[in-house]
Short mmCIF file of N, CA and C in Angstrom, two decimals:
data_model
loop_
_atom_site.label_atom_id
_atom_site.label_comp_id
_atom_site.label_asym_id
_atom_site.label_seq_id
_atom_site.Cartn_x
_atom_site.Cartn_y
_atom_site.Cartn_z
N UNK A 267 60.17 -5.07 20.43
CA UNK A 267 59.53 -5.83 19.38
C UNK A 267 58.07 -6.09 19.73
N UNK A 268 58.02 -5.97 20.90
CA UNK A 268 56.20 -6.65 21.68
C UNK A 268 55.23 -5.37 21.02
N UNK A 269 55.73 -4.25 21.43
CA UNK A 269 55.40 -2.98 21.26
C UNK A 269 55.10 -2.74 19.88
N UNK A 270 56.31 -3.03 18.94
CA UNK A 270 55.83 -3.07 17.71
C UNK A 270 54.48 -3.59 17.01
N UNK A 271 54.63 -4.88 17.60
CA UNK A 271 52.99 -5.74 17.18
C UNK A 271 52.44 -5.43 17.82
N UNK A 272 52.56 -4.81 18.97
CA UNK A 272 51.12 -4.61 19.23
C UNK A 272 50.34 -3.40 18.94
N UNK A 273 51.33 -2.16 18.29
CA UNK A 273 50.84 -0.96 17.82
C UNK A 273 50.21 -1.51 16.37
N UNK A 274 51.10 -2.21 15.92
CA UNK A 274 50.62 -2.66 14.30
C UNK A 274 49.23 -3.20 14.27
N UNK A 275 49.19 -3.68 15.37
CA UNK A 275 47.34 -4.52 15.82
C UNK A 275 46.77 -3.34 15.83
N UNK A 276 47.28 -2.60 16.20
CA UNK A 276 46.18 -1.78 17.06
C UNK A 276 45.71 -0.74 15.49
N UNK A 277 46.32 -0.51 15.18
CA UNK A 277 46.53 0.36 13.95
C UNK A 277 45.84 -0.17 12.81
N UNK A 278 45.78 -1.47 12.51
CA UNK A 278 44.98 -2.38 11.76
C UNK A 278 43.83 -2.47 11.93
N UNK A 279 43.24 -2.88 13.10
CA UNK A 279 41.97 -2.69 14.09
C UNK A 279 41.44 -1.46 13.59
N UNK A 280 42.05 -0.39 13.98
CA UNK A 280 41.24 0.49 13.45
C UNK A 280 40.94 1.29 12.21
N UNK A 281 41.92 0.45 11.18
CA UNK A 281 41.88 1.05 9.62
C UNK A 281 40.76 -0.27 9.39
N UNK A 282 40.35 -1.01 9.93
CA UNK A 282 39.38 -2.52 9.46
C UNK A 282 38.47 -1.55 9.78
N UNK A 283 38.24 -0.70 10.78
CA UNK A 283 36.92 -0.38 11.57
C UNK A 283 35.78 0.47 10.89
N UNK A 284 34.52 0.23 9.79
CA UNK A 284 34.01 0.78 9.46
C UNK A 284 33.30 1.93 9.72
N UNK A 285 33.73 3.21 9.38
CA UNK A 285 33.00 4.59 9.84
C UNK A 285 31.56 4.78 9.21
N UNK A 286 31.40 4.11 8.29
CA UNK A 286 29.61 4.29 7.91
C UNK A 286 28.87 3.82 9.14
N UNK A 287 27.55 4.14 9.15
CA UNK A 287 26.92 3.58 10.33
C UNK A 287 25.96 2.53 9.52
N UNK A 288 24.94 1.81 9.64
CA UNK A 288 24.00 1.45 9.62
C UNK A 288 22.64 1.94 9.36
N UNK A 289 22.04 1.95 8.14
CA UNK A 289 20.97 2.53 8.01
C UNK A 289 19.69 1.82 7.72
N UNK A 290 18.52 1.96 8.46
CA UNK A 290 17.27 1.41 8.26
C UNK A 290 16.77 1.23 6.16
N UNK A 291 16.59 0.29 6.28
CA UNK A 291 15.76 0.12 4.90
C UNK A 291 14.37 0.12 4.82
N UNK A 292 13.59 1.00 4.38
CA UNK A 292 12.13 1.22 4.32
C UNK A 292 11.89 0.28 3.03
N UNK A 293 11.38 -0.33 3.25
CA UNK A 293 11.13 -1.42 1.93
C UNK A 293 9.62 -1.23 2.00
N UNK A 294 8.86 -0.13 2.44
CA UNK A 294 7.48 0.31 2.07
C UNK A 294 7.61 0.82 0.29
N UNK A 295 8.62 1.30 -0.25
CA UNK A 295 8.39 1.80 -1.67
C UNK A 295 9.08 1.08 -2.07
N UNK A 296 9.19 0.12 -2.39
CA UNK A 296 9.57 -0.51 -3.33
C UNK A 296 8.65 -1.31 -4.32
N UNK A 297 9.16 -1.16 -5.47
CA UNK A 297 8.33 -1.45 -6.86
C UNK A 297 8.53 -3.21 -7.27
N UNK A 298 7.43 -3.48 -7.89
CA UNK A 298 7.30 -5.00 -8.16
C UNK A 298 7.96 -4.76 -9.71
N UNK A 299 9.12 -5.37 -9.90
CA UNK A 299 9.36 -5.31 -11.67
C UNK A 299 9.37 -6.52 -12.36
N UNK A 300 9.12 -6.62 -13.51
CA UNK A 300 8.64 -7.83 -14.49
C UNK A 300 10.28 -7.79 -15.11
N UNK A 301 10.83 -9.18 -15.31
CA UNK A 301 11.53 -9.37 -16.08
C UNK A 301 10.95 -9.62 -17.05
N UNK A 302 11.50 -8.47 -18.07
CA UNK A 302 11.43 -8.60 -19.32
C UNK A 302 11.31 -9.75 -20.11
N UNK A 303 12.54 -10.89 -19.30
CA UNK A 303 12.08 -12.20 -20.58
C UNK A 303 11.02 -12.56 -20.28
N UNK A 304 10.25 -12.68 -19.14
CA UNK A 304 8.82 -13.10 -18.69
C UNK A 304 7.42 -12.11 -19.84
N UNK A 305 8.00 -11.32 -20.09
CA UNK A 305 7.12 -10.40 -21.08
C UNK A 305 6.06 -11.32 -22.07
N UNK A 306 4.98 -11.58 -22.23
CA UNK A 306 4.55 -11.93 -23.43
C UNK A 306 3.82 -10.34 -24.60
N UNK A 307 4.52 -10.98 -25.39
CA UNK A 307 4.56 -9.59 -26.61
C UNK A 307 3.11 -10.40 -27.48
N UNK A 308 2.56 -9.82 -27.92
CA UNK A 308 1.41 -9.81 -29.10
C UNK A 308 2.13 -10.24 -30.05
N UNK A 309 2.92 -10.03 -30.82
CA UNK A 309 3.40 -9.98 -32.26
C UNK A 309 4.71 -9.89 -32.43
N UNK A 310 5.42 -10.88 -32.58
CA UNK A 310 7.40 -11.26 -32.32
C UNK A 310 7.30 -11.09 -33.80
N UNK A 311 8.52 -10.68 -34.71
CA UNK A 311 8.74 -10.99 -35.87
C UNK A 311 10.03 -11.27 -35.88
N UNK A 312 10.64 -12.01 -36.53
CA UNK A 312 11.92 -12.48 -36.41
C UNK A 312 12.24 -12.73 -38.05
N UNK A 313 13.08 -12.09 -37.69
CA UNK A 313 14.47 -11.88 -39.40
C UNK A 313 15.24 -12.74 -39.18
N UNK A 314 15.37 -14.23 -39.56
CA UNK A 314 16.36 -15.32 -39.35
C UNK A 314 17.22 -15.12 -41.10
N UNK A 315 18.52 -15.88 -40.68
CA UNK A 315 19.48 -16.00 -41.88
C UNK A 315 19.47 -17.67 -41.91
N UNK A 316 19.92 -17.67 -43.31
CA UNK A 316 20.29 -19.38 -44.00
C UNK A 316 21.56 -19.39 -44.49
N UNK A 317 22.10 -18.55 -43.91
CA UNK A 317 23.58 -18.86 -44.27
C UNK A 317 24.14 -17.55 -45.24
N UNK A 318 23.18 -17.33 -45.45
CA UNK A 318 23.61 -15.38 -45.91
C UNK A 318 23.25 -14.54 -45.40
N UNK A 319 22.69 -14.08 -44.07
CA UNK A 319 22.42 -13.10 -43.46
C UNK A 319 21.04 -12.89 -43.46
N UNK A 320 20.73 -11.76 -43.08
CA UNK A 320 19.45 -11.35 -42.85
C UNK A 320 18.81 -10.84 -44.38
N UNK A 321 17.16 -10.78 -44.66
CA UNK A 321 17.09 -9.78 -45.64
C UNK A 321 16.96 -8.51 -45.70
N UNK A 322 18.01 -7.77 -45.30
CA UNK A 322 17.75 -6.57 -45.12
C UNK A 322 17.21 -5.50 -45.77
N UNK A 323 17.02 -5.70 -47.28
CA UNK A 323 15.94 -5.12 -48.10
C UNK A 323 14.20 -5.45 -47.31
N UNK A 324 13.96 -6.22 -46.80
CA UNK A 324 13.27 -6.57 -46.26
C UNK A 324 12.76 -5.96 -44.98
N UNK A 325 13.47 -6.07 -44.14
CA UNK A 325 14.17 -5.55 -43.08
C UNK A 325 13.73 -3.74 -42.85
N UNK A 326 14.08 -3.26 -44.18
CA UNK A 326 13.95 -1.49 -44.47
C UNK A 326 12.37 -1.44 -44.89
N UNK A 327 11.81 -2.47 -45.44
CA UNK A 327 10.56 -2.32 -46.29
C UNK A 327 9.88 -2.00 -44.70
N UNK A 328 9.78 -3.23 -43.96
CA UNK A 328 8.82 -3.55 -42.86
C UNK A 328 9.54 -2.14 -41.92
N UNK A 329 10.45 -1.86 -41.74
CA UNK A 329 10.29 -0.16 -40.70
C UNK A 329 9.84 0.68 -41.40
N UNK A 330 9.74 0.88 -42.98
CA UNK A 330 8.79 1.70 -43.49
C UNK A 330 7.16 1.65 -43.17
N UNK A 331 7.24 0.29 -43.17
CA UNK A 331 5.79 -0.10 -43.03
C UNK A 331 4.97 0.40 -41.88
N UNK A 332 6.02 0.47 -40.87
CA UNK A 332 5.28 0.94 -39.27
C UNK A 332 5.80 2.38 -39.18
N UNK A 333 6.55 2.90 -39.93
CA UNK A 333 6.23 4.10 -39.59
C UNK A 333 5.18 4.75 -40.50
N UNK A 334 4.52 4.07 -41.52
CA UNK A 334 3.72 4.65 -42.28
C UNK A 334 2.40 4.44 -41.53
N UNK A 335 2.51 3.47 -40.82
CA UNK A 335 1.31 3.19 -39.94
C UNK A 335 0.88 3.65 -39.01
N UNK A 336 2.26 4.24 -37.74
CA UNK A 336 2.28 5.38 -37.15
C UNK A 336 2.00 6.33 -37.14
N UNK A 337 1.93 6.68 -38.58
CA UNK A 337 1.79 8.14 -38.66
C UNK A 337 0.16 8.38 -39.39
N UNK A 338 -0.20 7.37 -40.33
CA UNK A 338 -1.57 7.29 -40.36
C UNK A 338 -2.69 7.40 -39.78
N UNK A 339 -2.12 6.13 -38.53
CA UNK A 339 -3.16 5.66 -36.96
C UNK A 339 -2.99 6.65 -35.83
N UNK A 340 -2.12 7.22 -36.02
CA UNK A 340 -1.37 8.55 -34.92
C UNK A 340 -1.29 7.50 -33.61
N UNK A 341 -0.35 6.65 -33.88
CA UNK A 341 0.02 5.67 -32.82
C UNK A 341 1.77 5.98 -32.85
N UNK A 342 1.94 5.65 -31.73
CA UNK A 342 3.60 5.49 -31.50
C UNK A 342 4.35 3.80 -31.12
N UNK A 343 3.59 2.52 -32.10
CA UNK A 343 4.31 1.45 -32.32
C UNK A 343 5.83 1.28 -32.17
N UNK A 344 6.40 1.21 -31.51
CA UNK A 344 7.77 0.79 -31.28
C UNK A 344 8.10 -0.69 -30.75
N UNK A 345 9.35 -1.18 -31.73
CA UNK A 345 9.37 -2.18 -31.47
C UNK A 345 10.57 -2.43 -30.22
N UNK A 346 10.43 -3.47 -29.50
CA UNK A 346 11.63 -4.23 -28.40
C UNK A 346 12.52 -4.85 -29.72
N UNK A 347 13.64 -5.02 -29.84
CA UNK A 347 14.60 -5.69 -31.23
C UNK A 347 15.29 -6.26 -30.05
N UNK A 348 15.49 -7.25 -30.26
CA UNK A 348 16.83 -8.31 -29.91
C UNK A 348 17.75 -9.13 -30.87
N UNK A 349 19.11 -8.32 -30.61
CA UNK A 349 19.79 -9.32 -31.44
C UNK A 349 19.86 -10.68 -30.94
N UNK A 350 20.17 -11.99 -31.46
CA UNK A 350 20.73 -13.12 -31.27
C UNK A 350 21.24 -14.23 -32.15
N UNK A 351 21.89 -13.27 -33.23
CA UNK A 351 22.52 -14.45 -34.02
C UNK A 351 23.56 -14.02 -34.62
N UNK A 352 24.71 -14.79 -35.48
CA UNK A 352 25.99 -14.17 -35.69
C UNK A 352 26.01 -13.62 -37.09
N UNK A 353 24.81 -13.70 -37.73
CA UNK A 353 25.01 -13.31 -39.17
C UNK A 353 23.68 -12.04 -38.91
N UNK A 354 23.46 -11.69 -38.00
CA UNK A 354 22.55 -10.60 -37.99
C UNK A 354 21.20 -10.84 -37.67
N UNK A 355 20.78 -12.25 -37.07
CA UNK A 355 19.75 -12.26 -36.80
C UNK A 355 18.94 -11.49 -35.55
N UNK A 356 17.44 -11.03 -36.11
CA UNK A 356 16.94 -10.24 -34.83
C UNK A 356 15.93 -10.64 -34.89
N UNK A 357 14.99 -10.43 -33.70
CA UNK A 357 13.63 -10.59 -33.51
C UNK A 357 13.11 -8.94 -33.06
N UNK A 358 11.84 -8.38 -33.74
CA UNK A 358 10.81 -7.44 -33.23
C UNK A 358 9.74 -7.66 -32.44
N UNK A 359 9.74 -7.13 -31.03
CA UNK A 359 8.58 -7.68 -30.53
C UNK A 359 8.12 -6.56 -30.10
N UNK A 360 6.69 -6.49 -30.70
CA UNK A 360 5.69 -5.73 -30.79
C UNK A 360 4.78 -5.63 -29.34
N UNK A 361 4.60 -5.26 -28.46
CA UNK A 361 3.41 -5.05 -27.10
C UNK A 361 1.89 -4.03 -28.06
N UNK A 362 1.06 -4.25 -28.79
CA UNK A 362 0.02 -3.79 -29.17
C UNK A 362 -1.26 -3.59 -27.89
N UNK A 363 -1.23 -3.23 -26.69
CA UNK A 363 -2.46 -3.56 -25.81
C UNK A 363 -2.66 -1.92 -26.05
N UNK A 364 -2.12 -1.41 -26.46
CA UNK A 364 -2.79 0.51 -26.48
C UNK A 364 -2.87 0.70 -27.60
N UNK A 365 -3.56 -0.84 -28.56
CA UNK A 365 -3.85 -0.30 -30.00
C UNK A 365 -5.35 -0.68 -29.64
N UNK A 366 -6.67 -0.03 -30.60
CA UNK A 366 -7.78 -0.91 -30.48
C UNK A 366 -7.79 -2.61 -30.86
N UNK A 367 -8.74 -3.13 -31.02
CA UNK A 367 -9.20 -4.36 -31.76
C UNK A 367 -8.66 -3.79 -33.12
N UNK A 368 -9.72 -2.79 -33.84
CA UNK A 368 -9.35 -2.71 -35.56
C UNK A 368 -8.40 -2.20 -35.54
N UNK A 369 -7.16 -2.00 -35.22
CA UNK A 369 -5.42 -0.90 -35.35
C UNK A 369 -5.00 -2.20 -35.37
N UNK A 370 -5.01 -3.51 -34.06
CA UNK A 370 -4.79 -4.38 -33.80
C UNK A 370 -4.54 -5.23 -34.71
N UNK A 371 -5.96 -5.13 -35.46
CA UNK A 371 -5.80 -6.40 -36.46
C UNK A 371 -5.42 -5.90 -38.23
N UNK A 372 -5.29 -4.09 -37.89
CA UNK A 372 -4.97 -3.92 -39.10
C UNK A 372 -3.02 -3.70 -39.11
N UNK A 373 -2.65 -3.94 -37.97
CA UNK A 373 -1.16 -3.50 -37.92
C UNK A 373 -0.89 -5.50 -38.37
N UNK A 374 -1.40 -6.07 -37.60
CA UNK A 374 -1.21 -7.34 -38.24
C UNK A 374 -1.29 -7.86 -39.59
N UNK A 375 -2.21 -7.67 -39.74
CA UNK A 375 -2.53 -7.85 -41.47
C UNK A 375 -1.35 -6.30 -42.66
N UNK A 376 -1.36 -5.71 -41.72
CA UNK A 376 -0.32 -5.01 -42.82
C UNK A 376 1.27 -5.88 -42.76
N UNK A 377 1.68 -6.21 -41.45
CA UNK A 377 2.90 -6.97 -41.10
C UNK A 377 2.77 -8.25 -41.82
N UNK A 378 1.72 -8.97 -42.70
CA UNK A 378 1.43 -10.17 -42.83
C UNK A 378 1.74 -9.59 -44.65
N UNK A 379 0.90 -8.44 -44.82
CA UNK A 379 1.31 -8.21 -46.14
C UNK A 379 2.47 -7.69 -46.50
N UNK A 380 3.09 -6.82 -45.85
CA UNK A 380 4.80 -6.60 -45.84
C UNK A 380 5.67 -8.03 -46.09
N UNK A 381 5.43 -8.88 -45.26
CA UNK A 381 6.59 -10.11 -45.05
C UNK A 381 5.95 -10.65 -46.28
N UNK A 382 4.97 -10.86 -46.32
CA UNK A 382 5.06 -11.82 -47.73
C UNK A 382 4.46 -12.92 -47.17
N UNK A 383 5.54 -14.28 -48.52
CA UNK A 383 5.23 -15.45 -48.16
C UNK A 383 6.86 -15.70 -48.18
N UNK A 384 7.67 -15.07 -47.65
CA UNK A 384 9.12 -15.18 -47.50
C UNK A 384 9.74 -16.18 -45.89
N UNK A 385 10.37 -17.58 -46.48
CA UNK A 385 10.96 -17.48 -45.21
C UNK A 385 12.14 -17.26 -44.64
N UNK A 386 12.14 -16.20 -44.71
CA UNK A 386 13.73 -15.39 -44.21
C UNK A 386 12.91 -14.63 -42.88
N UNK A 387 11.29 -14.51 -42.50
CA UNK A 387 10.70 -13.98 -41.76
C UNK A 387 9.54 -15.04 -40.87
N UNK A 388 9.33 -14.99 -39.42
CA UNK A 388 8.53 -15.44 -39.05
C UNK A 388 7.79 -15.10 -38.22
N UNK A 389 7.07 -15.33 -37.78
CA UNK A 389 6.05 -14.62 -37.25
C UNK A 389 5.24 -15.28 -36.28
N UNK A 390 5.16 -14.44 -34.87
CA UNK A 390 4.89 -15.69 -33.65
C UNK A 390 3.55 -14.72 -33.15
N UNK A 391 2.86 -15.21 -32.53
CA UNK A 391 1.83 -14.60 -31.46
C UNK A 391 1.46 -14.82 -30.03
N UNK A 392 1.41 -13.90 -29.61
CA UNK A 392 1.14 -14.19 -27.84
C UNK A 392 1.75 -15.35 -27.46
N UNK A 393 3.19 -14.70 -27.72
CA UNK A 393 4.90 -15.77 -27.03
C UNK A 393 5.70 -14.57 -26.24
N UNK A 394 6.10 -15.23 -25.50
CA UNK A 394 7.45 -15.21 -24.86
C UNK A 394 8.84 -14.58 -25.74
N UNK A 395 9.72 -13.42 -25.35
CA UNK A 395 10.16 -13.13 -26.18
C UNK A 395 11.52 -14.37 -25.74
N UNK A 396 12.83 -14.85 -27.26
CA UNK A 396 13.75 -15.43 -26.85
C UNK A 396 14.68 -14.96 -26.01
#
């Protein structure tokens, strides 16, 4: 019986015993990364609901809008979208720093004339995305 436990030790011992070795970490390349929620975006737009959802007629107008703008300005505008709500709410957040001043202030003013004076849409500047 001694024999028994003590092969069973022994046998254990060495199925515990890790065969990888140990390897140096060069932490010379390693990259600094931004969390994203830390991001401040130029131009958030947010599609909120009141109890009926989003306006998604709305919604189709304004991605027409930037791709018509895209393709005008020969820019590639893409938006960050986050969902966060249960009836479909999202926010667009826009990063504009590789547009000029005038693209800048004309992608704004087109986004200002798209939305309207609707508030089913709002519209934030140099924020934090949610």
């Amino acid at each position: 019986m001694k024999k028994l436990i003590i092969m069973f030790s022994a046998i254990t011992l060495i199925a515990c015993k890790s065969n990888s070795k140990t390897t140096k970490v060069d932490n010379s390349t390693t990259q600094e990364t931004t969390n994203p929620d830390e991001q401040v975006f130029d131009l958030i737009v947010q599609f909120i609901s009141k109890g009926e959802g989003t306006a998604r007629e709305l919604g189709d107008k304004f991605d027409e809008a930037v791709a018509k703008f895209n393709k005008d300005n020969h820019t590639n505008i893409e938006a960050d979208k986050r969902h966060w709500g249960r009836e479909g709410e999202y926010d667009l957040n826009f990063d504009l720093k590789n547009l000029s001043t005038k693209q800048k202030n004309s992608f704004i003013s087109l986004v200002k004339e798209t939305v309207g004076h609707t508030d089913m849409v709002h519209l934030k500047y140099n924020e934090k995305a949610v």
